[in-house]
CSV table of C-alpha atoms in Angstrom, one decimal:
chain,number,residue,atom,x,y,z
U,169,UNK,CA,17.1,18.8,-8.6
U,170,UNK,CA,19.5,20.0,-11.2
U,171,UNK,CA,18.9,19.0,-15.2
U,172,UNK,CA,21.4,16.6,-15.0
U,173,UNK,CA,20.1,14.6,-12.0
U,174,UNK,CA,16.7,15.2,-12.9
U,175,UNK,CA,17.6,13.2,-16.4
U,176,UNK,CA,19.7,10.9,-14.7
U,177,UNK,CA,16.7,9.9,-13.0
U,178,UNK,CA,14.3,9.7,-16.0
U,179,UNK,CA,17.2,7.7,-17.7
U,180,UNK,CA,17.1,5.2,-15.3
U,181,UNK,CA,13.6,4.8,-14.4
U,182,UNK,CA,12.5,4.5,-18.7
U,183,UNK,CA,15.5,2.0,-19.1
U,184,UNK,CA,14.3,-0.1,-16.0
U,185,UNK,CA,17.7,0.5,-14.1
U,186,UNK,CA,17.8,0.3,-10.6
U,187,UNK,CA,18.4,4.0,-8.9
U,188,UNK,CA,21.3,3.9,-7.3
U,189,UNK,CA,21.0,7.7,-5.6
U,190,UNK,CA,19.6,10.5,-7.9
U,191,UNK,CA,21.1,13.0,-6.0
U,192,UNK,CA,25.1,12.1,-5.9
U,193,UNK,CA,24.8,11.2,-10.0
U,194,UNK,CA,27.5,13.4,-12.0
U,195,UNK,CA,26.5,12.7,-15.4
U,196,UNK,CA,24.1,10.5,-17.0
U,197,UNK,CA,25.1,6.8,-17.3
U,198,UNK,CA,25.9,5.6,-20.6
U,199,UNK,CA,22.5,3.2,-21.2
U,200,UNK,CA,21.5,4.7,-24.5
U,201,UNK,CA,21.8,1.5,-25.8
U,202,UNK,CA,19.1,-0.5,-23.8
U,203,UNK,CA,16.7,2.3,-24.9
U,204,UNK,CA,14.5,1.9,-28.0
U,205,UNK,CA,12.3,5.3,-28.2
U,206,UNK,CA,10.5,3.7,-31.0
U,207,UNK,CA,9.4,1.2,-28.4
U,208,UNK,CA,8.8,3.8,-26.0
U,209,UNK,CA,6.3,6.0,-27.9
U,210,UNK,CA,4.4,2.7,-29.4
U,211,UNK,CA,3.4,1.8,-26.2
U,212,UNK,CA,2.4,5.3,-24.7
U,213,UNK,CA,0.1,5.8,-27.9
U,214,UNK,CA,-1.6,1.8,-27.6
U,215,UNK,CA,-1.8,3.2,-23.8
U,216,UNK,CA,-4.1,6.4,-24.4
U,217,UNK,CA,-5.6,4.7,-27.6
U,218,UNK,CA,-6.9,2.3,-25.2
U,219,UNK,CA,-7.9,4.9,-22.4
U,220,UNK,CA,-9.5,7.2,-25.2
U,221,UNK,CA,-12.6,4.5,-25.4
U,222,UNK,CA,-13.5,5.5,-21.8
U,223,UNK,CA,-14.1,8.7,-22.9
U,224,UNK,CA,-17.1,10.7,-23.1
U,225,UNK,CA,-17.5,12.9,-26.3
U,226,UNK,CA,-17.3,16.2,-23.6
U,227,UNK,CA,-14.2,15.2,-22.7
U,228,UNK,CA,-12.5,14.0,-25.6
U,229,UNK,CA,-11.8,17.2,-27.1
U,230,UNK,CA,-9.1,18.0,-24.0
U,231,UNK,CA,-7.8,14.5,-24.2
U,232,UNK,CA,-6.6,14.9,-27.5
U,233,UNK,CA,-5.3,18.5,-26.7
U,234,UNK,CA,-3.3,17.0,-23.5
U,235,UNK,CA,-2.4,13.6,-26.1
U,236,UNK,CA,-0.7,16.1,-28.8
U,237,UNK,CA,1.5,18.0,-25.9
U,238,UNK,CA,2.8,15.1,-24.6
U,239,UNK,CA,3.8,14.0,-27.6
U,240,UNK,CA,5.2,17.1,-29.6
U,241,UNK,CA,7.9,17.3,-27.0
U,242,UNK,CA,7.7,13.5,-25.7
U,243,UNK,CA,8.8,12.5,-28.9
U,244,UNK,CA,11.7,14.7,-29.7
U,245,UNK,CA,12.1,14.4,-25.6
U,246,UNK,CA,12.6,10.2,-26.0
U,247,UNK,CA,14.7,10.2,-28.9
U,248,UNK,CA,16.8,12.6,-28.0
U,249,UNK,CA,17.1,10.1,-24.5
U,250,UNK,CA,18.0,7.3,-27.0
U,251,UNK,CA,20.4,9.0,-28.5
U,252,UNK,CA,22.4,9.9,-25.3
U,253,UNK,CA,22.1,13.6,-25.6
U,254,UNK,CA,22.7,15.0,-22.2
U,255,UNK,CA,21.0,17.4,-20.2
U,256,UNK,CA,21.6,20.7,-22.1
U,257,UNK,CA,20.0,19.5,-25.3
U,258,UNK,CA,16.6,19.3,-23.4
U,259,UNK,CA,14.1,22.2,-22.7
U,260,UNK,CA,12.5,22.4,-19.3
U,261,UNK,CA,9.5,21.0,-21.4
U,262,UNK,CA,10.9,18.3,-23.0
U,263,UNK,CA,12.4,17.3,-19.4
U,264,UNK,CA,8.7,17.3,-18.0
U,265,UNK,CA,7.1,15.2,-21.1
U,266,UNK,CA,9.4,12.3,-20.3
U,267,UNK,CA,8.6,12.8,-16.7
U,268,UNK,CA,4.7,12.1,-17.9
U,269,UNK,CA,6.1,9.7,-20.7
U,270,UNK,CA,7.7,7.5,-17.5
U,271,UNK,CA,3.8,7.1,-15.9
U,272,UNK,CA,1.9,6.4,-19.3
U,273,UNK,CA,4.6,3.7,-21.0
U,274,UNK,CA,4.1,1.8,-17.8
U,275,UNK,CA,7.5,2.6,-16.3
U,276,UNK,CA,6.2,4.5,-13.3
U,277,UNK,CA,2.2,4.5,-13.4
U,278,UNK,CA,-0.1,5.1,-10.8
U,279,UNK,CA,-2.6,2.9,-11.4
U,280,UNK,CA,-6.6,3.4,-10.0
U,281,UNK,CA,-8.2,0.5,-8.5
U,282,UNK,CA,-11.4,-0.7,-8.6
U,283,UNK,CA,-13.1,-3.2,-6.3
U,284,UNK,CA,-10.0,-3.2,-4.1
U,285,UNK,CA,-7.5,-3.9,-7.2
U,286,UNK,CA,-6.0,-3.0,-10.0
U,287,UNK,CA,-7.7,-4.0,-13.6
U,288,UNK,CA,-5.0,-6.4,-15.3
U,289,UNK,CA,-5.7,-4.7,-18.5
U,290,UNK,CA,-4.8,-1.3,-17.5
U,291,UNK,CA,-3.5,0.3,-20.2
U,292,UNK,CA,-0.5,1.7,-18.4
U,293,UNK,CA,0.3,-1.3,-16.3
U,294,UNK,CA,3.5,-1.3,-18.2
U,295,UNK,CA,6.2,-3.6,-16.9
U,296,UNK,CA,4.1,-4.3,-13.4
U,297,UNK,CA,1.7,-6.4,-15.2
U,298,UNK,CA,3.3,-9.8,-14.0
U,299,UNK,CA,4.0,-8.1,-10.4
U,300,UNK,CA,0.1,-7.4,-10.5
U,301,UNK,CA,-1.4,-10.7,-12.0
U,302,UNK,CA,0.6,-12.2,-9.2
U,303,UNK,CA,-0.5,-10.8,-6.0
U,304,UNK,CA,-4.7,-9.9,-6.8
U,305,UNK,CA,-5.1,-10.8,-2.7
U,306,UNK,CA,-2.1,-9.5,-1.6
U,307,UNK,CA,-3.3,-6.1,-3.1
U,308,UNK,CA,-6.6,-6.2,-2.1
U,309,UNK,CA,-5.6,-7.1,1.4
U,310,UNK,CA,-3.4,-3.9,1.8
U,311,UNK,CA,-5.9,-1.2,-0.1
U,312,UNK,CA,-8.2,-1.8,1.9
U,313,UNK,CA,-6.4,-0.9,5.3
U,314,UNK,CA,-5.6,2.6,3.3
U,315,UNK,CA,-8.4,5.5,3.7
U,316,UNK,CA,-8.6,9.2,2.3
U,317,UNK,CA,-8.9,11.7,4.9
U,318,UNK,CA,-11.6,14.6,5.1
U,319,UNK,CA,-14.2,16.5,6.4
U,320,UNK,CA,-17.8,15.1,6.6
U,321,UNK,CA,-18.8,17.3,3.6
U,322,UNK,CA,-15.2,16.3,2.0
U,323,UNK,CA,-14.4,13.6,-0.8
U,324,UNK,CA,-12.0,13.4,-3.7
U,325,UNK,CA,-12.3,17.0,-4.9
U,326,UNK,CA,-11.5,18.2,-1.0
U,327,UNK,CA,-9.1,16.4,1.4
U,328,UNK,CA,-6.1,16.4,3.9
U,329,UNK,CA,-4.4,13.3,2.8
U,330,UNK,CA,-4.0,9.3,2.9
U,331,UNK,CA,-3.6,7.2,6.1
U,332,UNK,CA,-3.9,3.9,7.0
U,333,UNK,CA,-5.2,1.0,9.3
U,334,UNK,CA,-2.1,-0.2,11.9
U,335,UNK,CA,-2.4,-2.0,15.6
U,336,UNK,CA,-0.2,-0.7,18.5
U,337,UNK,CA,-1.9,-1.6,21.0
U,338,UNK,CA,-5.1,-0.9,19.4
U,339,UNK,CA,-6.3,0.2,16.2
U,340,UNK,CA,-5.3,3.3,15.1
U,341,UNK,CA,-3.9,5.1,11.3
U,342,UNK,CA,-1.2,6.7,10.7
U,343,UNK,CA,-0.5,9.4,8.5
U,344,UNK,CA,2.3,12.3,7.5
U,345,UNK,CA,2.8,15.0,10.5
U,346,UNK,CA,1.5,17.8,8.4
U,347,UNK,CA,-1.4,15.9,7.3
U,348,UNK,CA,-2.9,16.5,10.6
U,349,UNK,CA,-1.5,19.4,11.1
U,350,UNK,CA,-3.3,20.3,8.1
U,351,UNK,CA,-6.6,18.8,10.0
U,352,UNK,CA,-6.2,20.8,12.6
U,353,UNK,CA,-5.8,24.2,11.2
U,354,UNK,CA,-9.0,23.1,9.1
U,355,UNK,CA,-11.3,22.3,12.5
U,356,UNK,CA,-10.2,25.5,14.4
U,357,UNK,CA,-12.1,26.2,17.4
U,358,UNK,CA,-13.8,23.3,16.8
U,359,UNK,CA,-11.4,21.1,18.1
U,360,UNK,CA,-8.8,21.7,20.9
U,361,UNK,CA,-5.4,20.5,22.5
U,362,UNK,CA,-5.6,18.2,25.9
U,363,UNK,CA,-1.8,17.5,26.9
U,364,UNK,CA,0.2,16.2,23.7
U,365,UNK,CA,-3.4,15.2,22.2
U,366,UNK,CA,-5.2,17.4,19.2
U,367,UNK,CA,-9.0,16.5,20.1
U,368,UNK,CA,-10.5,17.0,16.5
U,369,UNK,CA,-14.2,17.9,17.0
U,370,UNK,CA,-16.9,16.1,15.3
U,371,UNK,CA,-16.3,16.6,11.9
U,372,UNK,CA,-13.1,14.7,10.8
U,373,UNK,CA,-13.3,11.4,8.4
U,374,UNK,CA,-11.8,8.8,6.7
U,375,UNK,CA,-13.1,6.8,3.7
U,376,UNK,CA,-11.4,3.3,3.2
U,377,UNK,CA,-13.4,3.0,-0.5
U,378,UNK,CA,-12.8,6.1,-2.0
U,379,UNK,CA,-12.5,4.0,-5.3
U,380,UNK,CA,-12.5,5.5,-9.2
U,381,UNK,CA,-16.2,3.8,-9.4
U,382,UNK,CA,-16.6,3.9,-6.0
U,383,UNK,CA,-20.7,4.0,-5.2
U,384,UNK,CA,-20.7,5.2,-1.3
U,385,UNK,CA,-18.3,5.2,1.3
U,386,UNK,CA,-16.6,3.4,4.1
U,387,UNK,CA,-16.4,5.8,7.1
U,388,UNK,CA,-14.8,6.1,10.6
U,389,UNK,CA,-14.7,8.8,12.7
U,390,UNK,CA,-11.3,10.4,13.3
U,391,UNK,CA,-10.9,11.8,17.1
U,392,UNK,CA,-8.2,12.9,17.9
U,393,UNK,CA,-4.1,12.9,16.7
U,394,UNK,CA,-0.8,12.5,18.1
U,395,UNK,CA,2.4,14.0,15.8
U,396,UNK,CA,5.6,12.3,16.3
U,397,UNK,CA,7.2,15.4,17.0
U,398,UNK,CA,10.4,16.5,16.2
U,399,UNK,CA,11.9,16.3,12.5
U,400,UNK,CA,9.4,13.1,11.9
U,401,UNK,CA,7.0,14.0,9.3
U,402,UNK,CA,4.1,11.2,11.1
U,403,UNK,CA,1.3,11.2,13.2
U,404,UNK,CA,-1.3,8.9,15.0
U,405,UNK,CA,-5.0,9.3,14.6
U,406,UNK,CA,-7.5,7.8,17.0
U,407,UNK,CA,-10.4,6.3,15.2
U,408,UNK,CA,-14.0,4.9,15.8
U,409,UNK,CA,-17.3,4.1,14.4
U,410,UNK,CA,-20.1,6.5,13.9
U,411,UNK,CA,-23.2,6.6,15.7
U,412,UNK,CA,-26.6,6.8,13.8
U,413,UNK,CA,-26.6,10.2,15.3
U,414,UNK,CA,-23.9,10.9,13.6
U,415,UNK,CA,-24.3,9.8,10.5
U,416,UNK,CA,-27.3,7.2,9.7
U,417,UNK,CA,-26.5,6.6,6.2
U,418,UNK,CA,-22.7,5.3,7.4
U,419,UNK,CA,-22.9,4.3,11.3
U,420,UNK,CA,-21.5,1.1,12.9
U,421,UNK,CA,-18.8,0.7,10.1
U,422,UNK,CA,-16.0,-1.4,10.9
U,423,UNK,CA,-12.3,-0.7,11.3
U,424,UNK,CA,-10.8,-2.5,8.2
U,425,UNK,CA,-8.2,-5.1,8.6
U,426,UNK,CA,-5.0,-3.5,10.0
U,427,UNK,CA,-1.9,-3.4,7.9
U,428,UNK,CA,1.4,-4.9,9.2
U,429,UNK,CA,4.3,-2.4,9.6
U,430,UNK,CA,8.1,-3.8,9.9
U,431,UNK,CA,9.8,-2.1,12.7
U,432,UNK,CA,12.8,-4.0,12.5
U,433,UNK,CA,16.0,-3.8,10.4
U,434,UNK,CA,16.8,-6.5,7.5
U,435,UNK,CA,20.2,-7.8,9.3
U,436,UNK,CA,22.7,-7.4,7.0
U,437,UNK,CA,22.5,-5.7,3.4
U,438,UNK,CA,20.2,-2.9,2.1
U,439,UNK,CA,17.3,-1.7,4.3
U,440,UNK,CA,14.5,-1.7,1.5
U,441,UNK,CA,15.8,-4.9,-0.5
U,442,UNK,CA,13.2,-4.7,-3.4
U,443,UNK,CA,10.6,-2.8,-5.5
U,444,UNK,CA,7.9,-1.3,-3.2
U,445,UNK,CA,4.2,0.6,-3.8
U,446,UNK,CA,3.0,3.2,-2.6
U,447,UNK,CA,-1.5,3.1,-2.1
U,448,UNK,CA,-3.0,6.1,-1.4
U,449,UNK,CA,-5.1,9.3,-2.7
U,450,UNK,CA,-3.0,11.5,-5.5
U,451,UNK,CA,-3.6,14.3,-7.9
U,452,UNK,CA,-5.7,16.6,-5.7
U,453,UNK,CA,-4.8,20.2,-7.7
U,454,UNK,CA,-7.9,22.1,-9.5
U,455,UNK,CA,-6.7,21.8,-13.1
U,456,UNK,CA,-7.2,25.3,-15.6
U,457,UNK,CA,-10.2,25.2,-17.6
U,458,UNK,CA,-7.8,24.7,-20.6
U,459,UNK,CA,-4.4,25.2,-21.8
U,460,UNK,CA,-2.8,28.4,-20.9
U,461,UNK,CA,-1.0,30.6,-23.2
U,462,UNK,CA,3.0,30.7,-23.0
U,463,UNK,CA,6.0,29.2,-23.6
U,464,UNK,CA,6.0,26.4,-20.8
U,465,UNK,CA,3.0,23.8,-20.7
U,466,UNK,CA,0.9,23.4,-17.6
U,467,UNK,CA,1.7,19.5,-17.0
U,468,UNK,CA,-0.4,19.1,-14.0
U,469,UNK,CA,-3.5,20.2,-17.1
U,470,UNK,CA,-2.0,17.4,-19.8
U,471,UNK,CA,-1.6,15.0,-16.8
U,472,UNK,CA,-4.7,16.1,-15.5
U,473,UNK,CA,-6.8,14.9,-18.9
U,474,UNK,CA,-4.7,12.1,-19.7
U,475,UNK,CA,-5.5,10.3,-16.6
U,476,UNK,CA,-9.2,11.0,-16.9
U,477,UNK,CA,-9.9,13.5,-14.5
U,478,UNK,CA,-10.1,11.2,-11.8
U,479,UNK,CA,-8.5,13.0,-8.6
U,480,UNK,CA,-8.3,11.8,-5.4
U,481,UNK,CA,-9.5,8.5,-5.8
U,482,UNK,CA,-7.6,5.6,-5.0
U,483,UNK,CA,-4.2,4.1,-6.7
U,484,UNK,CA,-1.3,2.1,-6.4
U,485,UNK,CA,2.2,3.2,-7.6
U,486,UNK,CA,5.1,0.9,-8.0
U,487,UNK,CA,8.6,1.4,-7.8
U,488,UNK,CA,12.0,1.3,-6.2
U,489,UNK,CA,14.2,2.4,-3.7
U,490,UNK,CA,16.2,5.4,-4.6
U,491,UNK,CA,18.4,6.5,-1.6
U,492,UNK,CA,17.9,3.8,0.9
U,493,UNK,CA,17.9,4.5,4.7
U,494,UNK,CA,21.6,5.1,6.9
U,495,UNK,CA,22.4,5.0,9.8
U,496,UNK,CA,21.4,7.7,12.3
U,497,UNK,CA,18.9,8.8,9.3
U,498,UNK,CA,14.5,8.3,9.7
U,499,UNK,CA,13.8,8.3,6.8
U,500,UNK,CA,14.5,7.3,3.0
U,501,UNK,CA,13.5,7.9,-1.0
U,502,UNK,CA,11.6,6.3,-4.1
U,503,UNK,CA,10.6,7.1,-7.4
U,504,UNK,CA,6.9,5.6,-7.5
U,505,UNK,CA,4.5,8.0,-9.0
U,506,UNK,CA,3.2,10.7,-6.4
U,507,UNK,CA,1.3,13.7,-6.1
U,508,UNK,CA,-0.6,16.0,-3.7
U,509,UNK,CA,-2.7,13.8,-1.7
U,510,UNK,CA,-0.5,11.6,-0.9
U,511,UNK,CA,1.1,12.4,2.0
U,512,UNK,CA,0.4,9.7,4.7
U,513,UNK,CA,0.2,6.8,2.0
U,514,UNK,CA,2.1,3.6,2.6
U,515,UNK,CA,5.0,2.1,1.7
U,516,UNK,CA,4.6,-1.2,1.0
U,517,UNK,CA,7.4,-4.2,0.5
U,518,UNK,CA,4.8,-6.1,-1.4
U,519,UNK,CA,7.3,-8.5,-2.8
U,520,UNK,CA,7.9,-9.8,0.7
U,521,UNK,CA,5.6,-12.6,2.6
U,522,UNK,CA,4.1,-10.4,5.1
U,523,UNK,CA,3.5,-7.5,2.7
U,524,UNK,CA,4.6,-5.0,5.3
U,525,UNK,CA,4.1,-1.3,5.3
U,526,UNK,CA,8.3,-0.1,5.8
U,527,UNK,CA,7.4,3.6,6.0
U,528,UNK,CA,4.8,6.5,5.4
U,529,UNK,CA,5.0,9.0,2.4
U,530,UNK,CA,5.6,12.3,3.2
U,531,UNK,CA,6.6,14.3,0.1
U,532,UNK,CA,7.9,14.5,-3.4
U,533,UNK,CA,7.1,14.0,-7.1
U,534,UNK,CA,7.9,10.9,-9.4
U,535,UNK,CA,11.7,11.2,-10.9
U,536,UNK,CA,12.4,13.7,-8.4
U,537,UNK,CA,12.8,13.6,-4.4
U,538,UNK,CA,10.2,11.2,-3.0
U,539,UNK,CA,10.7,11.1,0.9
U,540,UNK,CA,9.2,8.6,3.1
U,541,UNK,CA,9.7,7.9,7.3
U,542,UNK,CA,11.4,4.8,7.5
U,543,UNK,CA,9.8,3.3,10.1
U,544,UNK,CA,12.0,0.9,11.8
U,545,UNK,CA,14.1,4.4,12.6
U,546,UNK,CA,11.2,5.7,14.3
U,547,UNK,CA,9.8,2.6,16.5
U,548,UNK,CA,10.8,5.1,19.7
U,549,UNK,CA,8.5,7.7,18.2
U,550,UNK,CA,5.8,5.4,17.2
U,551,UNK,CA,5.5,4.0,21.1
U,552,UNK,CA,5.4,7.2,22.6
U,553,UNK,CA,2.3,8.4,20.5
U,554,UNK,CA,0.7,5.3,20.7
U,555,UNK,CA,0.9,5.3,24.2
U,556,UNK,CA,-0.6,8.7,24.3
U,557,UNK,CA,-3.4,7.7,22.2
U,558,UNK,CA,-4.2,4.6,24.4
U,559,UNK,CA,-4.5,6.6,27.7
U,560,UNK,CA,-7.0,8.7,25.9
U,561,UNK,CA,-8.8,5.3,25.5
U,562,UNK,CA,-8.7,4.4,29.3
């Protein structure tokens, strides 16, 4: 993404416009007026004033390291925004501190739940806070279909990705295509290829707690997995409980509830006609040990500290639709919060009565291209994998 539709982005996102496209934007709009960078910074400082109490005194001493980089080029970063300066005016810095600014003022956060929901005084619930307060089932309901996939020895500092709990046919999760294709290079001769089936060995899991707090774990037994195949960035995963053999500490565990998935086109007007979230696993990097020497700042570091150091658990990220779905095309964008680890997450229209998941997250990064499977473009796809997962079955 060019500087001009990467700040084009950030514009709309920190004003709370609706994206209309990132990609086919010319020149920022002229919104300098809705923006108050005053505004702005008060509430990212109240934010990590509020997160700093949770702090131990070991790691305050790189929170307030990663607090003064975000804000000796947020600040200069958000007024110039306010003043309508365009893209030339910012440094490649400056341009990444409003890009971090965007998930700490509560424009774009990605917010960690605990007990199955998000805290309501989050300090960088931001704008969501109503959209939150609102829906305390609703949310539970659909984090708890979502799990973090990994080894038996894995956990939040070593995973594949997200999936989560559907039904076709019988239970089963779905995930991003290179997520398991990441699973299967991991397993090696351990597991093994029967028809259109990767068998997975013994040693594949997913955890649907996988919480900040979170005290143990919620495990199934991943089989075996069946890509979509083609240019669709999914795959099926078979699922089941463990024995006591297996493992004694986590056996019998049940399959969560299953999370409803539209296959079906809205008739008439836009495809995705609201604000979505995306639930899954984020932030899975190894950090430096501190801030490197240079010219450019490490952002994954400042992000890193700022967020507490709490990788790979589980979050929620709200936001919209940014190049909706056409005709002939599988798969669409957003610009809720994402990192690493969140391939296979899903896309939720939690505004709508059913709450259904309307795709699977494949790649991208918040203001920049976040690319999901759409999948009421897919439902051919989907039947044909699931149908190769239930003849394993039989």
């Amino acid at each position: 993404m060019d500087a001009i539709s990467r700040l084009s982005a950030i514009r709309s996102v920190i004003t709370g416009a609706s994206a209309a496209g990132h990609e086919c934007v010319a020149e920022p709009p002229d919104d300098a007026a809705a923006l108050d960078p005053e505004a702005i910074l008060h509430r990212v400082s109240t934010g990590l004033d509020r997160e700093k109490r949770h702090r131990t005194s070991a790691g305050a001493t790189q929170y307030d390291e990663a607090r003064s980089i975000l804000f000796s080029h947020g600040a200069i970063a958000v007024r110039k925004l306010g003043a309508g300066d365009g893209a030339e005016r910012f440094s490649n810095d400056e341009l990444a501190s409003l890009e971090a600014i965007i998930q700490f003022d509560g424009s774009r956060p990605a917010l960690a739940l605990r007990r199955g929901g998000v805290d309501e005084d989050n300090p960088f619930i931001g704008r969501w806070v109503d959209d939150v307060r609102g829906d305390t089932i609703g949310i539970r309901r659909c984090a708890g279909s979502v799990g973090r996939l990994e080894l038996s020895s894995g956990g939040p500092l070593s995973y594949f990705g997200t999936g989560f709990a559907i039904a076709r046919g019988a239970p089963f999760i779905l995930t991003a295509g290179h997520v398991l294709d990441g699973i299967v290079k991991r397993v090696g001769r351990d597991g093994s290829k029967v028809n259109q089936t990767f068998e997975l060995g013994d040693d594949v899991r997913i955890d649907f707690d996988g919480e900040v707090d979170a005290e143990g774990k919620h495990l199934l037994k991943v089989e075996a997995g069946v890509p979509f195949g083609g240019r669709i960035d999914a795959a099926l995963l078979a699922v089941r409980p463990l024995t006591a053999d297996e493992d004694s500490m986590h056996a019998d565990a049940e399959m969560p509830p299953v999370m409803d998935c539209r296959m079906e086109k809205p008739i008439g007007g836009k495809p995705i006609t609201g604000s979505l979230c995306v639930i899954g696993f984020p932030f899975r990097f190894s950090p430096p040990r501190s801030q490197p020497d240079g010219r450019e700042v490490n952002w994954e570091w400042v992000r890193f500290h700022l967020m507490g150091g709490a990788e790979g658990v589980k979050r929620l990220s709200p936001g919209l639709p940014s190049i909706q779905p056409t005709d002939g095309a599988s798969s669409f964008e957003h610009d809720a919060t994402t990192a690493v680890g969140n391939s296979g997450s899903p896309v939720i229209a939690w505004k709508d009565a059913d709450q259904p998941a309307i795709g699977v997250h494949v790649s991208g990064m918040a203001s920049e291209s976040n690319k999901s499977e759409f999948l009421a473009s897919i439902e051919a796809e989907f039947d044909r994998a699931a149908h190769i997962l239930r003849g394993r079955l039989t």
